XYZ file of C-alpha atoms in Angstrom:
590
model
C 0.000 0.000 0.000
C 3.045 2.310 -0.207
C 1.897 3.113 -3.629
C -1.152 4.482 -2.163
C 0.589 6.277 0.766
C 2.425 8.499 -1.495
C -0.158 9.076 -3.944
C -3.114 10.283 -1.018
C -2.421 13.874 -1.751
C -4.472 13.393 -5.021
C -7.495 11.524 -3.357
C -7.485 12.505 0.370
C -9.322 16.002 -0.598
C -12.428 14.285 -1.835
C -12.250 11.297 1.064
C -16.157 12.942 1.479
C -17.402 10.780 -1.811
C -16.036 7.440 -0.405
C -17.231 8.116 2.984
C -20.282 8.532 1.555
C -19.913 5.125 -1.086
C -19.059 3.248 1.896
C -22.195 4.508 3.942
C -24.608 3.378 1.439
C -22.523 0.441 1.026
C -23.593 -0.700 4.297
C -26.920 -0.423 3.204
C -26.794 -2.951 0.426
C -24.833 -5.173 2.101
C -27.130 -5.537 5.432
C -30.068 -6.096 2.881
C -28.020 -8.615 0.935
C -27.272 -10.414 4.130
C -30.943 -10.120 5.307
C -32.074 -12.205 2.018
C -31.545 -15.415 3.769
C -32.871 -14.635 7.213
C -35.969 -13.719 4.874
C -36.128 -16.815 3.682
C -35.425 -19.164 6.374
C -38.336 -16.737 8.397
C -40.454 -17.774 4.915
C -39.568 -21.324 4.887
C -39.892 -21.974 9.326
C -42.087 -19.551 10.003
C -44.544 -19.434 6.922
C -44.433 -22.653 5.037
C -43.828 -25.034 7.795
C -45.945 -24.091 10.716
C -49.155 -23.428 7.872
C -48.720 -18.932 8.883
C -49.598 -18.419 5.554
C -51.304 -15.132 6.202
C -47.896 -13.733 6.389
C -46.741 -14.239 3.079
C -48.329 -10.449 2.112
C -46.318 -9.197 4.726
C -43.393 -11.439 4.127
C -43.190 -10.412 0.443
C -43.757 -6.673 0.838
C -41.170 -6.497 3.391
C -39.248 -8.150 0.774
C -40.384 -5.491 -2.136
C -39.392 -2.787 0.368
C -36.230 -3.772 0.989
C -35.414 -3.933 -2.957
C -36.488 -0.420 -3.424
C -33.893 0.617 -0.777
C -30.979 -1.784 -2.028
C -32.022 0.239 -5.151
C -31.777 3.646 -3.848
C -28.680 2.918 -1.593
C -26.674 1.176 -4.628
C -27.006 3.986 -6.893
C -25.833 6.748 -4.595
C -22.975 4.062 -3.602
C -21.581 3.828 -7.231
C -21.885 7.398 -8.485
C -20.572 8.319 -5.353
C -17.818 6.186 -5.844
C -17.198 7.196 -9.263
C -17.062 10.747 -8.462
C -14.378 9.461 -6.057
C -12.128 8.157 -8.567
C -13.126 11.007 -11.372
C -12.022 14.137 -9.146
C -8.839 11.921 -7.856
C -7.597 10.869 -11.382
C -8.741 14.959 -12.525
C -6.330 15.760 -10.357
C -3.717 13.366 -10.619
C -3.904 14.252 -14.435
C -2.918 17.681 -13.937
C -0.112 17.333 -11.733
C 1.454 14.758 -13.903
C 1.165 17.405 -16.908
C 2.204 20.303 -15.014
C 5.391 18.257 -13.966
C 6.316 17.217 -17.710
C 5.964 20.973 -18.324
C 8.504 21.661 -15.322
C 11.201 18.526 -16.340
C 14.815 19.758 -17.376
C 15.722 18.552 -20.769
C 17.592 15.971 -18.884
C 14.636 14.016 -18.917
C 13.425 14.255 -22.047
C 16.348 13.183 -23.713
C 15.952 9.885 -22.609
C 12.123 9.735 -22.088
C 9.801 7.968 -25.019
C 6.559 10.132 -26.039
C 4.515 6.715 -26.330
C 5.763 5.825 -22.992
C 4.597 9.397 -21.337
C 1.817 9.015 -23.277
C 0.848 5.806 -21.659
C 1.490 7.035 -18.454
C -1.152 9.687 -18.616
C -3.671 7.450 -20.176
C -3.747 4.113 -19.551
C -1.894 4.327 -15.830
C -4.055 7.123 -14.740
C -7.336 4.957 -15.766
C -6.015 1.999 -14.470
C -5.372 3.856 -11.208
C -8.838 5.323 -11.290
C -10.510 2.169 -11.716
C -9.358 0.920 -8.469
C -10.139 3.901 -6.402
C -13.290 3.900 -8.161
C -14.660 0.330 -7.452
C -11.488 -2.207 -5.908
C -11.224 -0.145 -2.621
C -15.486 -0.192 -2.705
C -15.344 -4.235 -3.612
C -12.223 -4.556 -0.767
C -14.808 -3.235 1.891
C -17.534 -4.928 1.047
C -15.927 -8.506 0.858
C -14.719 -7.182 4.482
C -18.597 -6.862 5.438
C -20.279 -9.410 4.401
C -17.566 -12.054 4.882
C -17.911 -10.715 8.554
C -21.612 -10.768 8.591
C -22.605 -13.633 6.759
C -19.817 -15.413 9.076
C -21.603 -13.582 12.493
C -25.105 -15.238 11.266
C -23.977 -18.759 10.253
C -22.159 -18.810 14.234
C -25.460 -17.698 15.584
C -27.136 -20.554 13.475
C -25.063 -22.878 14.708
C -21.407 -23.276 15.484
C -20.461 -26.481 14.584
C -21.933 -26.217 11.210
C -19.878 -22.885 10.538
C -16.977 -24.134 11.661
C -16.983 -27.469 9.506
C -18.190 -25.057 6.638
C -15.266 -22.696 7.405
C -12.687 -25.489 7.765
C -11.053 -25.205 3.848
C -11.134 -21.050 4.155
C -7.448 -20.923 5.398
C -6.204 -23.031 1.996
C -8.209 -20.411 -0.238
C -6.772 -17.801 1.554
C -3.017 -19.033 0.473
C -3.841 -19.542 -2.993
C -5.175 -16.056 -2.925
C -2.640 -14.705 -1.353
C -0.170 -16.803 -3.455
C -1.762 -15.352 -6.685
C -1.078 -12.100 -5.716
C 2.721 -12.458 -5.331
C 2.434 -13.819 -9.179
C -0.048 -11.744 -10.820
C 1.568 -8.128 -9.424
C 4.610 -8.512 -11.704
C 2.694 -10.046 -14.586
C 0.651 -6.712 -14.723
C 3.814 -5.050 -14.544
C 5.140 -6.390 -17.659
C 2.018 -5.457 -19.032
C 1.993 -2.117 -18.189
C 5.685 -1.774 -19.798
C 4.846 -3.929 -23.072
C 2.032 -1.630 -23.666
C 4.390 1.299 -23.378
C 6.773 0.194 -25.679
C 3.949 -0.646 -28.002
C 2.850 2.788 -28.022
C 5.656 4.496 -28.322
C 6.640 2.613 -31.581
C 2.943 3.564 -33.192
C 4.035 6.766 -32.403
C 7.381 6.972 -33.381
C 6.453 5.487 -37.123
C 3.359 8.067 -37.489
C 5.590 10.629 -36.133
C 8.550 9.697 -38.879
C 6.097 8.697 -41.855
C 7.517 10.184 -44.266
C 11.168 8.789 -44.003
C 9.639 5.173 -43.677
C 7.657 5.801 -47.101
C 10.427 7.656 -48.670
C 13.003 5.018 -47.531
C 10.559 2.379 -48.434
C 10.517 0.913 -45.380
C 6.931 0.124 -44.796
C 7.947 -4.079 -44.212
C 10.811 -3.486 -41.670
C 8.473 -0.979 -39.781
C 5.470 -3.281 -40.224
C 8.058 -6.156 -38.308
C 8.813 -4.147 -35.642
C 5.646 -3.350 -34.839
C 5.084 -7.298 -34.794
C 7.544 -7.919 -32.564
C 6.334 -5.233 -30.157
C 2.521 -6.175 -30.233
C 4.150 -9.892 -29.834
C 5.548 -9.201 -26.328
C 2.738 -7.472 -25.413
C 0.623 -10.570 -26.270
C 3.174 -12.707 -24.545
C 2.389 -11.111 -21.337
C -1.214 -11.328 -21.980
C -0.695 -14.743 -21.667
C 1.573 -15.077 -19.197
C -1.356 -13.421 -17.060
C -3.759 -15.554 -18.386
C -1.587 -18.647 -17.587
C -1.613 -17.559 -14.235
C -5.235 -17.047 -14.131
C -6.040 -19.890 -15.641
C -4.061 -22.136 -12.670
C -5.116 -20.547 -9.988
C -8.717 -19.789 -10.472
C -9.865 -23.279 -11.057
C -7.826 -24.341 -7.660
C -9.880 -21.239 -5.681
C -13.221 -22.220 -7.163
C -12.182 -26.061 -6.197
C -11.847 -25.272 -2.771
C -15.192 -23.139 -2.443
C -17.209 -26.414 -3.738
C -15.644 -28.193 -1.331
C -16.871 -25.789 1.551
C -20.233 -26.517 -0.068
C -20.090 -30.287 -0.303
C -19.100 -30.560 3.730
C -21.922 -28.060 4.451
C -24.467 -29.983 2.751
C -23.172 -33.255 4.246
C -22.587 -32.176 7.343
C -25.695 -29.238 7.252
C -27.847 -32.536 6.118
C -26.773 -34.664 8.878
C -27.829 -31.945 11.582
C -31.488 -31.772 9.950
C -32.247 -35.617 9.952
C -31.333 -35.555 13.588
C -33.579 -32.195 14.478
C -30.489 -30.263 15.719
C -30.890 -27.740 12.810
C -33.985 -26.170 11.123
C -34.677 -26.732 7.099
C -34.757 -23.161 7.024
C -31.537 -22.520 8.684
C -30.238 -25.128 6.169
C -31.809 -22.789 3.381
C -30.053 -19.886 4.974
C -26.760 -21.606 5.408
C -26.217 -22.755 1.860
C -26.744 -18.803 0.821
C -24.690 -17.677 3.197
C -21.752 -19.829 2.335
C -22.357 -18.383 -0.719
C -22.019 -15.156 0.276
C -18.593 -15.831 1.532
C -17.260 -17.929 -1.170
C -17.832 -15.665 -3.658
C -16.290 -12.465 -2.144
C -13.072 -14.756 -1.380
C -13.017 -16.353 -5.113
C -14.099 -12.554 -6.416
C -11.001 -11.641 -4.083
C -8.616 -12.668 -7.432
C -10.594 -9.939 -9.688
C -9.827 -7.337 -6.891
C -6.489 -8.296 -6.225
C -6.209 -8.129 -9.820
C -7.480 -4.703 -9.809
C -5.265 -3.926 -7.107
C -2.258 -4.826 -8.574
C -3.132 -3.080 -12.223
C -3.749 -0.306 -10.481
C -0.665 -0.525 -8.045
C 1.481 -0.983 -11.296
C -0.208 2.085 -12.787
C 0.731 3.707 -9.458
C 4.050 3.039 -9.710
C 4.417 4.074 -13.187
C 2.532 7.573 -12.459
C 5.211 8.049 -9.242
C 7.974 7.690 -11.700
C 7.508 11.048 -13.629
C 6.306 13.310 -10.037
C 9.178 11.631 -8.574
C 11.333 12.656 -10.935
C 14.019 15.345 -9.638
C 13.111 18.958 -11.319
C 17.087 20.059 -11.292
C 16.822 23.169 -12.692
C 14.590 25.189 -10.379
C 14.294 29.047 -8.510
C 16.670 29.455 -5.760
C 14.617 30.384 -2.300
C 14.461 34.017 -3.682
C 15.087 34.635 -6.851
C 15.120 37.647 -9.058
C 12.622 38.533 -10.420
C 13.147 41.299 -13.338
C 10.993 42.769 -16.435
C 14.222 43.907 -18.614
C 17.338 42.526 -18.555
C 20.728 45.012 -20.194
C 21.732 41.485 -21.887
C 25.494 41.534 -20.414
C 26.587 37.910 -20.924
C 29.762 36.403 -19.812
C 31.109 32.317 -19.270
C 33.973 31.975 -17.039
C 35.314 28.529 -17.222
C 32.085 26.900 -18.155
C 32.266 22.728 -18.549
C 29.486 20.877 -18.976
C 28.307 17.444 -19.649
C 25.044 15.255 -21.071
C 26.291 12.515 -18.757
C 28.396 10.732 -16.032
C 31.247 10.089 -18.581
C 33.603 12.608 -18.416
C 35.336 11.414 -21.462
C 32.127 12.834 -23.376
C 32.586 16.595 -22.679
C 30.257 19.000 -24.486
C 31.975 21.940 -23.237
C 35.448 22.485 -21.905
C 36.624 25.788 -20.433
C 34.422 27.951 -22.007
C 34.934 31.860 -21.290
C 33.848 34.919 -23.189
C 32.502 38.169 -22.668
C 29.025 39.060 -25.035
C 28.877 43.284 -24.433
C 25.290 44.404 -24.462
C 24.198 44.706 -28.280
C 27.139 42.758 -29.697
C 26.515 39.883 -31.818
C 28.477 36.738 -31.010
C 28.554 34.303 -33.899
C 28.790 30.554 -33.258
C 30.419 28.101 -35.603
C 32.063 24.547 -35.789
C 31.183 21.099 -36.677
C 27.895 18.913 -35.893
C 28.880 17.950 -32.348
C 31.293 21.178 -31.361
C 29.139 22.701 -28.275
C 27.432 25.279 -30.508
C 23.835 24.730 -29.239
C 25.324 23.552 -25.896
C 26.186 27.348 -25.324
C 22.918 28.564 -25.899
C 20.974 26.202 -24.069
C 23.140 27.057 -20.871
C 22.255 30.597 -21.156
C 18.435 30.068 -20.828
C 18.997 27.302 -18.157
C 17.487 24.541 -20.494
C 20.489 22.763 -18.701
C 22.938 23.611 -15.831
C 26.305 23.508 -16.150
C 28.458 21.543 -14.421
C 31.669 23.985 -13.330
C 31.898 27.135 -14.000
C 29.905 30.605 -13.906
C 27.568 32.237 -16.481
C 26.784 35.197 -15.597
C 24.206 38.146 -17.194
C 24.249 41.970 -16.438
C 26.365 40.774 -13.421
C 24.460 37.915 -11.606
C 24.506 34.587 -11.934
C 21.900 33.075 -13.886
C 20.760 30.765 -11.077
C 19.711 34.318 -8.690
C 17.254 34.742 -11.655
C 13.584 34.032 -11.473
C 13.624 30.960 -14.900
C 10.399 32.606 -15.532
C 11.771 36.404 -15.975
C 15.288 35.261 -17.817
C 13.716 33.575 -20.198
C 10.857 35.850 -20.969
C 13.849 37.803 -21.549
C 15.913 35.441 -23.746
C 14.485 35.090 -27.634
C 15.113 31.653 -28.916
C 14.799 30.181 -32.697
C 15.527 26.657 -32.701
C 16.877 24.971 -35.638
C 13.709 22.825 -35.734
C 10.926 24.633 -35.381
C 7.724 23.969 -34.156
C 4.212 25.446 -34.498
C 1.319 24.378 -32.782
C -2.166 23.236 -34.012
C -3.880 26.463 -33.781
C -4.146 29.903 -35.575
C -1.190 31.341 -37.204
C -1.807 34.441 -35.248
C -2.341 32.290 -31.529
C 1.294 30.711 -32.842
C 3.206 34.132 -33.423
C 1.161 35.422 -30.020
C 2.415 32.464 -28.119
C 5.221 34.037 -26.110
C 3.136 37.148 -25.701
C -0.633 36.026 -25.770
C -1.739 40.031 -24.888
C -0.372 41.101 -28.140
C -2.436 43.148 -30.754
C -2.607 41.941 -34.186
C -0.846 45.443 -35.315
C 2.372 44.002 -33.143
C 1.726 40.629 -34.756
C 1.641 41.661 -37.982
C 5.194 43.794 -37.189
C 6.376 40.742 -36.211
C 5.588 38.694 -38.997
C 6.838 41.773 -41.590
C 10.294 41.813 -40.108
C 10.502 38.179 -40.434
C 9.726 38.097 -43.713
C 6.423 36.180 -43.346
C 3.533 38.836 -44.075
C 3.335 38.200 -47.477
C 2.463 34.668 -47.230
C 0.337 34.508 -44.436
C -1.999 36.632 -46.129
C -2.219 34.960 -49.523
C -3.470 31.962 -47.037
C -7.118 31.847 -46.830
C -8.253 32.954 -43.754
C -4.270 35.054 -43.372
C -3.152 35.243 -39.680
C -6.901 33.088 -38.494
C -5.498 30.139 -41.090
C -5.601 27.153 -38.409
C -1.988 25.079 -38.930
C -2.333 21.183 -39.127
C -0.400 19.246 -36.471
C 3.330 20.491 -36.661
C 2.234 23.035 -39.127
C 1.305 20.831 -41.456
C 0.412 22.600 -44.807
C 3.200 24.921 -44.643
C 6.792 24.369 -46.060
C 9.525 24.353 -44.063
C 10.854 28.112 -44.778
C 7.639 29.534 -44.159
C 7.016 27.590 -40.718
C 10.696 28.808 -39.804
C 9.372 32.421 -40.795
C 6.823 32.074 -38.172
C 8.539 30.927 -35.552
C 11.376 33.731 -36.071
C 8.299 36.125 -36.084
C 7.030 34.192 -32.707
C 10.589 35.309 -31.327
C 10.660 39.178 -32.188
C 7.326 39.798 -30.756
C 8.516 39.064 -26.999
C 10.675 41.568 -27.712
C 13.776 39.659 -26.061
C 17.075 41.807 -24.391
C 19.090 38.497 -25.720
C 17.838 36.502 -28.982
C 19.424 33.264 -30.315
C 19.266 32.137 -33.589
C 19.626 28.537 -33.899
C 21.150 27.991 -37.272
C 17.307 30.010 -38.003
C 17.594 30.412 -41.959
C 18.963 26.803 -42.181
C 15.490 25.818 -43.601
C 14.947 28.776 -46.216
C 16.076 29.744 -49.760
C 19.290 31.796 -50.091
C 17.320 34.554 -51.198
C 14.872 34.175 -48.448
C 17.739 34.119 -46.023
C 19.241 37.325 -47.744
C 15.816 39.383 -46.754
C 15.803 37.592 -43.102
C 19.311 38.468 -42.915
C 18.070 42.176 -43.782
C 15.232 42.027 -41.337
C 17.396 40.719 -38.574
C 19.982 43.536 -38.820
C 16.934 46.118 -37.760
C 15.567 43.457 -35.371
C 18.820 42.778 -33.616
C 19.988 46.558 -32.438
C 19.952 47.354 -28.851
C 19.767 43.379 -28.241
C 22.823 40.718 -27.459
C 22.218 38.277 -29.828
C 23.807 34.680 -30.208
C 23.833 33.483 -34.326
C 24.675 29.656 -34.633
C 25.129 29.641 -37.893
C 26.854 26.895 -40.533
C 26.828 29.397 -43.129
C 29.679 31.959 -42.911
C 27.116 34.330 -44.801
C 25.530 34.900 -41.742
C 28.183 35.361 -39.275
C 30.209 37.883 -41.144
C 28.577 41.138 -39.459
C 28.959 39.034 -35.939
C 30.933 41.550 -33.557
C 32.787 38.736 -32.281
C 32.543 34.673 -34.284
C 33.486 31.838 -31.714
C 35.419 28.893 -33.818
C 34.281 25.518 -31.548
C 36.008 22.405 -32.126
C 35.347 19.369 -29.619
C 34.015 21.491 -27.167
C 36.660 24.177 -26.975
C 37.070 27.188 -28.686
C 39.637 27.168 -30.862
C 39.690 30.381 -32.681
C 37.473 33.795 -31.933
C 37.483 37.482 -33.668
C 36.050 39.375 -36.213
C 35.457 37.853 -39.968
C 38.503 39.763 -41.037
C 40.262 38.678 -38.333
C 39.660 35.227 -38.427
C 40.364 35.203 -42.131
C 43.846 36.441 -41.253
C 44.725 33.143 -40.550
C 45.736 31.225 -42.911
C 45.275 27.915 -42.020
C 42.534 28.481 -39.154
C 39.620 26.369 -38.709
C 37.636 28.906 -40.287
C 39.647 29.962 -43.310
C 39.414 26.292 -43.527
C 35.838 26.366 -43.542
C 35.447 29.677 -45.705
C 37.239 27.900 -48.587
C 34.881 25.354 -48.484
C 31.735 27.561 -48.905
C 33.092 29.980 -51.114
C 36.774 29.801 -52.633
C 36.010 26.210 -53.852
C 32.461 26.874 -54.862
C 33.665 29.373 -57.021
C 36.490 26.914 -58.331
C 33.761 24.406 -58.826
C 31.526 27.159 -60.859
C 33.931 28.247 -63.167
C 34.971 24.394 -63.942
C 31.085 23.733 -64.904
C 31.637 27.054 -66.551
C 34.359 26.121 -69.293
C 32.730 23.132 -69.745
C 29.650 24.078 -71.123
C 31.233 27.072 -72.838
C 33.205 23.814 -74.715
């Protein structure tokens, strides 16, 4: 129950709804357990001493206590689902609100099918129990207890002959619990990794068609849906041997009752009636114990679910406000590293960053350039606290960034990712989206200094066009556009731009470039940029090699060097482009 324990924040609150299930759960079971005193009254009382003007009575009395049963069983299960509704409402939330909160960290080794499942599947499964297992629990409790109480008062030796085989169906329950718990586990993981491969292949459709890989996808997916049908029937298996051996045991409480029970009447030490009464009664506790199974079942589904859900609010939120942070509206956009080294993981042999120091003056533009794999993005990602560096200070307008509020230095901090992402809304709600107050005069600023105006509103229904999932219906320049657009209108004291025209024409870039000139004054701004085109105006390009900077200055300066990483890299995109044109050249002159 330790699962339970941790998770009673979430259904503690609204305790008031099972109190209440419970209450009227009393109610239905007394009048269950009255049934057979009702009938071994009709049977002694009625039928064998000839009172049959009692059978009106007998039967209304009877009527009457169905229309409460009634009554008292429907306010026991809506009550009891409103238990498990407001819990799991709850419970739903949190879990979101803490995915929103998780460092990067997390995500780069969480699956989206797996956090998917999590939220779904876990959080009904969890529901379910709190819903109707901890109602069931109870109520095998009660009338176990009461149906027991009555067959004692009937007689003892009868009950206790009837009871003697309880202790063995007890141990197989218990027994079956110790198996089934993991079994659901495995489940619970299976069907994870089963959703997170549907969603990895939607999500990637058009590589697997353009690859032609429909078959090896379409195996994969069959070996995935295989386990999880393996543990199906691992379950099953385990089902299927124990629940014959429970309901084996319960006849045989039957057979001695009816032997024995038999016995007692021939010899006049037991009433037909009570007989009657017995036989129901036995009933009454058999099946609870053999139903026991389905709720322990229940109970460990949603135990496993629990476990599952205490994974992700369990999970450490790193990067978080010191006890008082700063909070500011505007920041100057002063940024320094001293001696910054950082790493993705335990292995120090797989440094991102070693040593990294500079000094970005307020309104200079630092370009950023190296290799797949030099630190580039590394940089900028420390300065917005997307991760934390491991040694070393980075500091802005003074402070370190840890003193700041996350909330304030990134509303302050302008970011274009190299892959960007709109969201399945209005073109206007997805350029609004850091700044949802905006007016549609400073959206459509925005969208005119990013060069995305003049598409927008040759769309149908211009900035109120709704975007398909991931933007969907736009190409990739123009969904770029957007999100640059998304960036100016926060109006940012620091703005990175994450290799931002990668995904646009040359001649598109040339009129972002343009834009970003006006865009950029007065703000510190961070280029990463594979295209020396647009890190020639930086005040100050950072070469990056391995996670070190190897060479840093001006264009000019930088060129200076012979047989730098970057004149390396500048003869690539341009001396030897031009080498290559003017070969083409000749030959189709020839």
């Amino acid at each position: 129950m330790n699962t339970f324990s941790k998770l009673k924040q979430f259904y503690w609150p609204y305790k008031k709804y099972f109190i209440g299930s419970i209450f009227f759960l009393i109610f239905v079971t007394a009048i269950t357990v009255a049934y057979p005193i009702i009938l071994k009254i009709t049977i002694d009382d009625v039928i064998i001493s000839g009172n049959y003007d009692l059978v009106p009575y007998v039967a209304f009395g009877f009527i009457l206590l169905m229309v409460v049963k009634g009554v008292a069983t429907y306010f026991h299960q809506f009550m009891g689902d409103l238990f498990g509704i407001k819990t799991v409402y709850e419970l739903r939330n949190e879990l979101y609100k803490k995915l929103q909160y998780l460092p990067f960290r997390y995500y780069d080794n969480a699956k989206t099918g797996d956090l998917m499942s999590r939220l779904t599947a876990d959080v009904e499964g969890f529901r379910f129990f709190l819903s109707f297992g901890f109602a069931q629990l109870i109520n095998l409790v009660l009338i176990v207890s009461l149906s027991l109480g009555i067959m004692l008062y009937f007689s003892v030796p009868l009950a206790l002959v009837t009871m003697v085989s309880m202790p063995f169906l007890i141990v197989v329950v218990y027994r079956f619990d110790k198996k089934v718990h993991p079994a659901f586990k495995g489940i619970r993981k299976s069907f994870a990794r089963l959703t997170t491969k549907v969603q990895e292949n939607i999500s990637g459709m058009n590589t697997v068609k353009s690859l032609s890989r429909e078959d090896f996808e379409i195996e994969k997916f069959v070996d995935k849906n295989g386990d999880y049908k393996d543990n199906y029937i691992t379950t099953a298996g385990i089902w299927s041997k124990y629940f014959p051996l429970m309901e084996l045991i319960g006849q045989i409480c039957v057979v001695l009752l009816l032997g024995f029970g038999g016995f007692m009447v021939i010899n006049n030490q037991l009433a037909p009636g009570e007989l009657v009464a017995f036989f129901s009664l036995v009933w009454y506790i058999i099946g609870p114990l053999m139903n026991l199974g389905f709720i322990i079942n229940t109970f460990s589904q949603s135990k496993a679910s629990g476990e599952r859900l205490l994974e992700v609010l369990d999970e450490k939120e790193d990067i978080a406000n010191n006890e008082r942070p700063l909070s500011v509206e505007t920041l100057k956009g002063h940024v320094q590293f001293k001696g910054v080294t950082h790493t993705y993981n335990s292995n120090e042999n797989e440094v991102a960053l070693k040593d990294i120091s500079f000094n970005a003056e307020p309104g200079k533009v630092i370009g950023l350039i190296g290799a797949t794999g030099a630190g580039k993005t590394t940089i900028t990602q420390l300065i917005s606290r997307f991760y934390e560096a491991d040694h070393g200070e980075i500091l802005i307008d003074g402070q370190n960034i840890k003193n700041y509020s996350i909330t304030s230095l990134r509303k302050n901090i302008g970011v274009v990712l190299q892959e960007s992402f709109l969201f399945s809304s209005s073109i206007r709600d997805n350029i609004s989206y850091g700044a949802p107050n905006a007016s549609i005069e400073q959206i459509i600023d925005a969208a005119k200094r990013a060069d995305a105006h003049q598409f927008i509103m040759e769309l149908p229904d211009g900035y109120e066009t709704i975007l398909g999932e991931r933007g969907m219906g736009l190409s990739g320049g123009q969904k770029q556009r957007i999100a640059i657009a998304r960036s100016i209108l926060i109006d940012p004291s620091i703005l990175i731009l994450d290799d931002a025209t990668s995904a646009v024409d040359m001649e598109t870039e040339a009129k972002i470039q343009v834009a970003f000139l006006e865009v950029m004054k007065g703000r510190t701004t961070f280029i990463i940029a594979h295209r020396i085109s647009s890190l020639m105006h930086a005040d100050e390009i950072l070469v990056l090699e391995d996670g070190e900077i190897k060479e840093r200055g001006t264009h000019e300066q930088l060129l200076g060097n012979k047989i730098g990483i970057y004149r390396r890299i500048y003869n690539i995109q341009f001396k030897d482009r031009d080498t290559v044109f003017n070969v083409e050249s000749e030959k189709v002159s020839v």
